[in-house]
mmCIF file with all atom_site columns, C-alpha atoms in Angstrom:
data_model
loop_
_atom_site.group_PDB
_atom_site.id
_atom_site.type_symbol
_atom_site.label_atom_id
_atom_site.label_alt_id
_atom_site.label_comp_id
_atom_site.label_asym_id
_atom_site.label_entity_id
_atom_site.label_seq_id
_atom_site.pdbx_PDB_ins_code
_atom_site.Cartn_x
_atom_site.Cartn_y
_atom_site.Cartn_z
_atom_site.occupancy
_atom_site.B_iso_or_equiv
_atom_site.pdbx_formal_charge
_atom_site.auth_seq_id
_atom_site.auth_comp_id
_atom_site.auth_asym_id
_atom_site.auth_atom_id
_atom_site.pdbx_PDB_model_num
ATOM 1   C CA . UNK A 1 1   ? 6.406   26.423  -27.278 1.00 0.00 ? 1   UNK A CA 1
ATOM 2   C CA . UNK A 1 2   ? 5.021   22.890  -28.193 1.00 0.00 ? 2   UNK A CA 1
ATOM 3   C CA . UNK A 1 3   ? 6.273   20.380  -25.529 1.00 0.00 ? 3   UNK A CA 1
ATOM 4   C CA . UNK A 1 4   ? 7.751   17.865  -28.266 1.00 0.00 ? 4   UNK A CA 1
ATOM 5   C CA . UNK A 1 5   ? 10.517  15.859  -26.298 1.00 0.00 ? 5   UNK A CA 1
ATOM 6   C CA . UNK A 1 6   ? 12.312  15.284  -22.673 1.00 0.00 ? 6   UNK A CA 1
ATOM 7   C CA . UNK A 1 7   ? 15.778  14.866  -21.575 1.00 0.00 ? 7   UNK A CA 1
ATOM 8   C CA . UNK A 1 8   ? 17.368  12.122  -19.138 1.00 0.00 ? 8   UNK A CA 1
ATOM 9   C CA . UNK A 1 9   ? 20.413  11.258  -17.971 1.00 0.00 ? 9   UNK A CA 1
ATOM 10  C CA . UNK A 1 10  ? 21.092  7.757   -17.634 1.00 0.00 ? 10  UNK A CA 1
ATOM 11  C CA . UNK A 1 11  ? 23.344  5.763   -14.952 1.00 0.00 ? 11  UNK A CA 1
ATOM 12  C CA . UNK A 1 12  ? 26.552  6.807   -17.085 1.00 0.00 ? 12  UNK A CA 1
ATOM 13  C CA . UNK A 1 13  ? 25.708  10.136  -16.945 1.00 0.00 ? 13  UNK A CA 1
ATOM 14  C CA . UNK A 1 14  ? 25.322  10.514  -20.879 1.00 0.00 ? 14  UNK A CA 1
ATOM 15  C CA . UNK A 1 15  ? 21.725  12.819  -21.967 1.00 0.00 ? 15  UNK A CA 1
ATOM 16  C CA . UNK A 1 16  ? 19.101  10.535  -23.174 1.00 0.00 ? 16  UNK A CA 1
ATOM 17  C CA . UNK A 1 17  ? 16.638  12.575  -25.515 1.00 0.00 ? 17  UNK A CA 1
ATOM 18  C CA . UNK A 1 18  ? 13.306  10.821  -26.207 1.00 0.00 ? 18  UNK A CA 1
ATOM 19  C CA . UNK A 1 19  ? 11.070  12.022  -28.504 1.00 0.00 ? 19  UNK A CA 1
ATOM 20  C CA . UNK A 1 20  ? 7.064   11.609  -28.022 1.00 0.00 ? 20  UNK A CA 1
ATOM 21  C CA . UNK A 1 21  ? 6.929   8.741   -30.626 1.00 0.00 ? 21  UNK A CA 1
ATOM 22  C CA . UNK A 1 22  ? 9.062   6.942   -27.706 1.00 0.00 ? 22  UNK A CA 1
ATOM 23  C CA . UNK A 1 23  ? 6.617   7.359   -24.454 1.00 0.00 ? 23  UNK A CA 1
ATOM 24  C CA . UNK A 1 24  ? 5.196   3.431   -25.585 1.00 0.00 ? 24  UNK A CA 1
ATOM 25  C CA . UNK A 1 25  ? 8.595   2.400   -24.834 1.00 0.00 ? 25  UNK A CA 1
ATOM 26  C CA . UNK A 1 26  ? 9.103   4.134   -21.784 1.00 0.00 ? 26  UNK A CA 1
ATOM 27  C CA . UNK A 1 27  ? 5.872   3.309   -20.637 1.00 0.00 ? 27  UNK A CA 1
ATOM 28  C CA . UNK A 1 28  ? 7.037   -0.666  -20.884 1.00 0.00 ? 28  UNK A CA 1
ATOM 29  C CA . UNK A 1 29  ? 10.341  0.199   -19.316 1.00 0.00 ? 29  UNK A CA 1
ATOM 30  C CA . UNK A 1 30  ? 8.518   1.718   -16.518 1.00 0.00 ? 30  UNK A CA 1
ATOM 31  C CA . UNK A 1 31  ? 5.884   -0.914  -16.007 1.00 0.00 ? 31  UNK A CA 1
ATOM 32  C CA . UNK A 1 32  ? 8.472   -3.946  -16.559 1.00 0.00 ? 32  UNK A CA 1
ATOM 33  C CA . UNK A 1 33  ? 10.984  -2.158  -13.167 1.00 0.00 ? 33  UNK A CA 1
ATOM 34  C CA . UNK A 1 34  ? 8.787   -0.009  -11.405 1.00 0.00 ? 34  UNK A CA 1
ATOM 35  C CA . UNK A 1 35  ? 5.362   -2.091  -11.036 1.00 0.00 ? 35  UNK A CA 1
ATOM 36  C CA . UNK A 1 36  ? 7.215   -5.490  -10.786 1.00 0.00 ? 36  UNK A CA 1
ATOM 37  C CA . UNK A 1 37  ? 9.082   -4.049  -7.261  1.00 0.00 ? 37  UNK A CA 1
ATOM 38  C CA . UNK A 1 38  ? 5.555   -2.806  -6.464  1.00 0.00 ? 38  UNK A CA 1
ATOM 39  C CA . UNK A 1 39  ? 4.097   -5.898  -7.085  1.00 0.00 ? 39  UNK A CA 1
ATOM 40  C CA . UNK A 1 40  ? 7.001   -7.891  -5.141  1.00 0.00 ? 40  UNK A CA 1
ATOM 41  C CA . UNK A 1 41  ? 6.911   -5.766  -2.029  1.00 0.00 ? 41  UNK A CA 1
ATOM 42  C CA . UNK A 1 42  ? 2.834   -6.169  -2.080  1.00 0.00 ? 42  UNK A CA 1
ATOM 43  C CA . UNK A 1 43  ? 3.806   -9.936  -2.015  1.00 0.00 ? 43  UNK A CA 1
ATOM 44  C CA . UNK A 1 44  ? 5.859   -9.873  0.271   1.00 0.00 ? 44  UNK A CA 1
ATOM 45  C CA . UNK A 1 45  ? 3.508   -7.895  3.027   1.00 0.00 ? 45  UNK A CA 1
ATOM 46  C CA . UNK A 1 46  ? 0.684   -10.511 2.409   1.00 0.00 ? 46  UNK A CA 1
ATOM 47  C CA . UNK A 1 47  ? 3.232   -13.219 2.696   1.00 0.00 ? 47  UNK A CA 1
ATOM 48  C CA . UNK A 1 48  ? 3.888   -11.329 5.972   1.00 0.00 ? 48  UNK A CA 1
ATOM 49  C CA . UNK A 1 49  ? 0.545   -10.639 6.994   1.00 0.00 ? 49  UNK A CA 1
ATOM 50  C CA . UNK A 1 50  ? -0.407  -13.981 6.266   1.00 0.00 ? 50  UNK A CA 1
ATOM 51  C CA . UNK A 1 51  ? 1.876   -15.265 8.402   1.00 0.00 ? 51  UNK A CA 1
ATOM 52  C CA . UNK A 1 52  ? 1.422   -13.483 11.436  1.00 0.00 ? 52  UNK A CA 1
ATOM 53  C CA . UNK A 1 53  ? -2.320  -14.348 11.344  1.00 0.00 ? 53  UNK A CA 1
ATOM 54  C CA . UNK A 1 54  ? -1.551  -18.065 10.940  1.00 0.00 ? 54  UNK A CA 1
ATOM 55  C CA . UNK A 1 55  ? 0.524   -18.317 13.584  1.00 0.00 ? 55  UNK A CA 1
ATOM 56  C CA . UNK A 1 56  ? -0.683  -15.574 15.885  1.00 0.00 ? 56  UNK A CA 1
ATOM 57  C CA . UNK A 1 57  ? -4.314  -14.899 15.550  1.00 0.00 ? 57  UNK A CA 1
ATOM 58  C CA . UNK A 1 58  ? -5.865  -16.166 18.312  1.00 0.00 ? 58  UNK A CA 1
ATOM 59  C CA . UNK A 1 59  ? -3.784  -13.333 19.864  1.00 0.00 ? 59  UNK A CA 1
ATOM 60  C CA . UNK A 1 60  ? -6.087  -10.775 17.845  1.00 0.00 ? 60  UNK A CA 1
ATOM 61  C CA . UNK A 1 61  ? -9.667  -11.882 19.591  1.00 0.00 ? 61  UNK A CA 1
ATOM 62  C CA . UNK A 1 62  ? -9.642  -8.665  21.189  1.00 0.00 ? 62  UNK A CA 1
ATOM 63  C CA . UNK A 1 63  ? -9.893  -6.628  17.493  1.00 0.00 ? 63  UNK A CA 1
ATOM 64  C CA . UNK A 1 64  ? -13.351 -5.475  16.622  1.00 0.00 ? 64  UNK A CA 1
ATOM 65  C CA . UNK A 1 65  ? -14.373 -6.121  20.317  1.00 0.00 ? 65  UNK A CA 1
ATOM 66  C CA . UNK A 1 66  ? -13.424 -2.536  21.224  1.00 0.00 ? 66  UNK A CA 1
ATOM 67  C CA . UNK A 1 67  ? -14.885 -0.062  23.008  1.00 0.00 ? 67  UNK A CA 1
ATOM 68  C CA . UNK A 1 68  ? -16.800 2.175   20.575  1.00 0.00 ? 68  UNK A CA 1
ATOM 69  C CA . UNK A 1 69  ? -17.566 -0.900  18.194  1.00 0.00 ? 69  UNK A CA 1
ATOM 70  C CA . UNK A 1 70  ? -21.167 -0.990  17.723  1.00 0.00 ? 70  UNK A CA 1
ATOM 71  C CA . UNK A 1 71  ? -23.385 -3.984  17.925  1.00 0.00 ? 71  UNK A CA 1
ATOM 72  C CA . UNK A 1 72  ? -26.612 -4.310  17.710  1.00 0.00 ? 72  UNK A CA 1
ATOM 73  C CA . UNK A 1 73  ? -27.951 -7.736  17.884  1.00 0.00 ? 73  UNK A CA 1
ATOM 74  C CA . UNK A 1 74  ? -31.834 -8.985  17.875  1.00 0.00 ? 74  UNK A CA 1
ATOM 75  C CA . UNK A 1 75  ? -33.961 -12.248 17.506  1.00 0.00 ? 75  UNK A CA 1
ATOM 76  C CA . UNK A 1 76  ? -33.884 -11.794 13.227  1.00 0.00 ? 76  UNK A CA 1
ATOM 77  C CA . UNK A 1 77  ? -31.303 -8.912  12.888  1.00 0.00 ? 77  UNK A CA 1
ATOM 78  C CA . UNK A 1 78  ? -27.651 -8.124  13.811  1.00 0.00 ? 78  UNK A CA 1
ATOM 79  C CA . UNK A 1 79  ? -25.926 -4.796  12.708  1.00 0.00 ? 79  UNK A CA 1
ATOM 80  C CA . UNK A 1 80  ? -22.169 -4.682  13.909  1.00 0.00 ? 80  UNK A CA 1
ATOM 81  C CA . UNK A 1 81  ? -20.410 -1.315  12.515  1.00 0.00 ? 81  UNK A CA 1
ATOM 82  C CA . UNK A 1 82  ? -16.617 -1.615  14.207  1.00 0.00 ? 82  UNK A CA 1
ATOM 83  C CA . UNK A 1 83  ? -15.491 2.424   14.154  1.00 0.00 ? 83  UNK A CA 1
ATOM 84  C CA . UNK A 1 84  ? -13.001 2.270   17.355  1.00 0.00 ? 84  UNK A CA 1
ATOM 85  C CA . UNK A 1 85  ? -11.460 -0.822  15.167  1.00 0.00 ? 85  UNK A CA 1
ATOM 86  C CA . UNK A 1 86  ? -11.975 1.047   11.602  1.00 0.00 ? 86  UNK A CA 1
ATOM 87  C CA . UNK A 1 87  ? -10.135 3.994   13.224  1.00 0.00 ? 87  UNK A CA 1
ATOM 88  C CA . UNK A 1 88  ? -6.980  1.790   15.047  1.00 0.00 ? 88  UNK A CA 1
ATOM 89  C CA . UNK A 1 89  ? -6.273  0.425   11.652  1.00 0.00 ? 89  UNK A CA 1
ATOM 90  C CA . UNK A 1 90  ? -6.578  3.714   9.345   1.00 0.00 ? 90  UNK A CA 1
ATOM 91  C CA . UNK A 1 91  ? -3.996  5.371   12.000  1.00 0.00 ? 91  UNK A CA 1
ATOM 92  C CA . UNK A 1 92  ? -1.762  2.307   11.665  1.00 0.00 ? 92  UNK A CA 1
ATOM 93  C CA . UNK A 1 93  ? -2.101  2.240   7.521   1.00 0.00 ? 93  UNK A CA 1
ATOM 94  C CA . UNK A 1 94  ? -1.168  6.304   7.860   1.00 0.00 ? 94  UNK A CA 1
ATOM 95  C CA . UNK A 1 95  ? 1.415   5.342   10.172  1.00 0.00 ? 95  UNK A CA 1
ATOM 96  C CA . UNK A 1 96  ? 3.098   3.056   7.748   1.00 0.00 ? 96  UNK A CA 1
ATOM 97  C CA . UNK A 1 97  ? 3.206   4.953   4.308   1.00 0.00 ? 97  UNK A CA 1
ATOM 98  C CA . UNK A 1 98  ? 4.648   8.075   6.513   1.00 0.00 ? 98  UNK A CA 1
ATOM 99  C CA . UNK A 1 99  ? 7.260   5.662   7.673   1.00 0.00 ? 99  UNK A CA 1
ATOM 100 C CA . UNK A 1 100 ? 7.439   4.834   3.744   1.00 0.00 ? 100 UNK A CA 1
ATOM 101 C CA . UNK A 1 101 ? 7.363   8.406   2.951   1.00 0.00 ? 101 UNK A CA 1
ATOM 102 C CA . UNK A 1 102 ? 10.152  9.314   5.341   1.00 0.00 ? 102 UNK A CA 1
ATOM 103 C CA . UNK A 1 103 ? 12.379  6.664   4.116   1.00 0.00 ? 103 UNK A CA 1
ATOM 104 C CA . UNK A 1 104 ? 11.773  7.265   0.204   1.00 0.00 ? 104 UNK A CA 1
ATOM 105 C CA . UNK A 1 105 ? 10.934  3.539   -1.237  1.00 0.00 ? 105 UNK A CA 1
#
């Protein structure tokens, strides 16, 4: 059986059926709510962000100087690969969208 239309219930509780000639319309609906409170809350954590390292980042010297960073520096040459770093901050990105996860923005 030919997938030809979907069902929805709206805020009032009334059964929305769209059709497939509608999905362009949906697809704007979707993108005007749904990517513009993606796109504010991405603001607002660089607004965030920002701050903190504008007002606190002399605090931060210590990041990419761990232990397990490497550096490699010569007369013509410097290689500096920070994995110790590269790790703290995957574990804290993880850490956050679980948090985000477990409270369903």
């Amino acid at each position: 059986m030919p997938l030809t239309g979907w069902e929805q219930v709206d805020w009032v509780g009334e059964k929305l059926t769209y059709s497939a000639t509608d999905s362009p319309k949906l697809i704007n609906l979707y993108m005007d709510t749904q990517v513009g409170k993606y796109l504010i809350l991405i603001g607002a954590a660089i607004l965030v962000l920002g701050i903190i390292i504008y007002f606190f980042g002399g605090n931060f010297k210590w990041l990419g100087h761990l232990p397990g960073d490497i550096r490699i520096e010569l007369e013509n040459f410097r290689f500096y690969f920070p994995i110790t770093t590269l790790l703290l901050i995957n574990l804290l990105i993880f850490l956050i969208f679980r948090i985000w996860k477990w409270l369903n923005f």
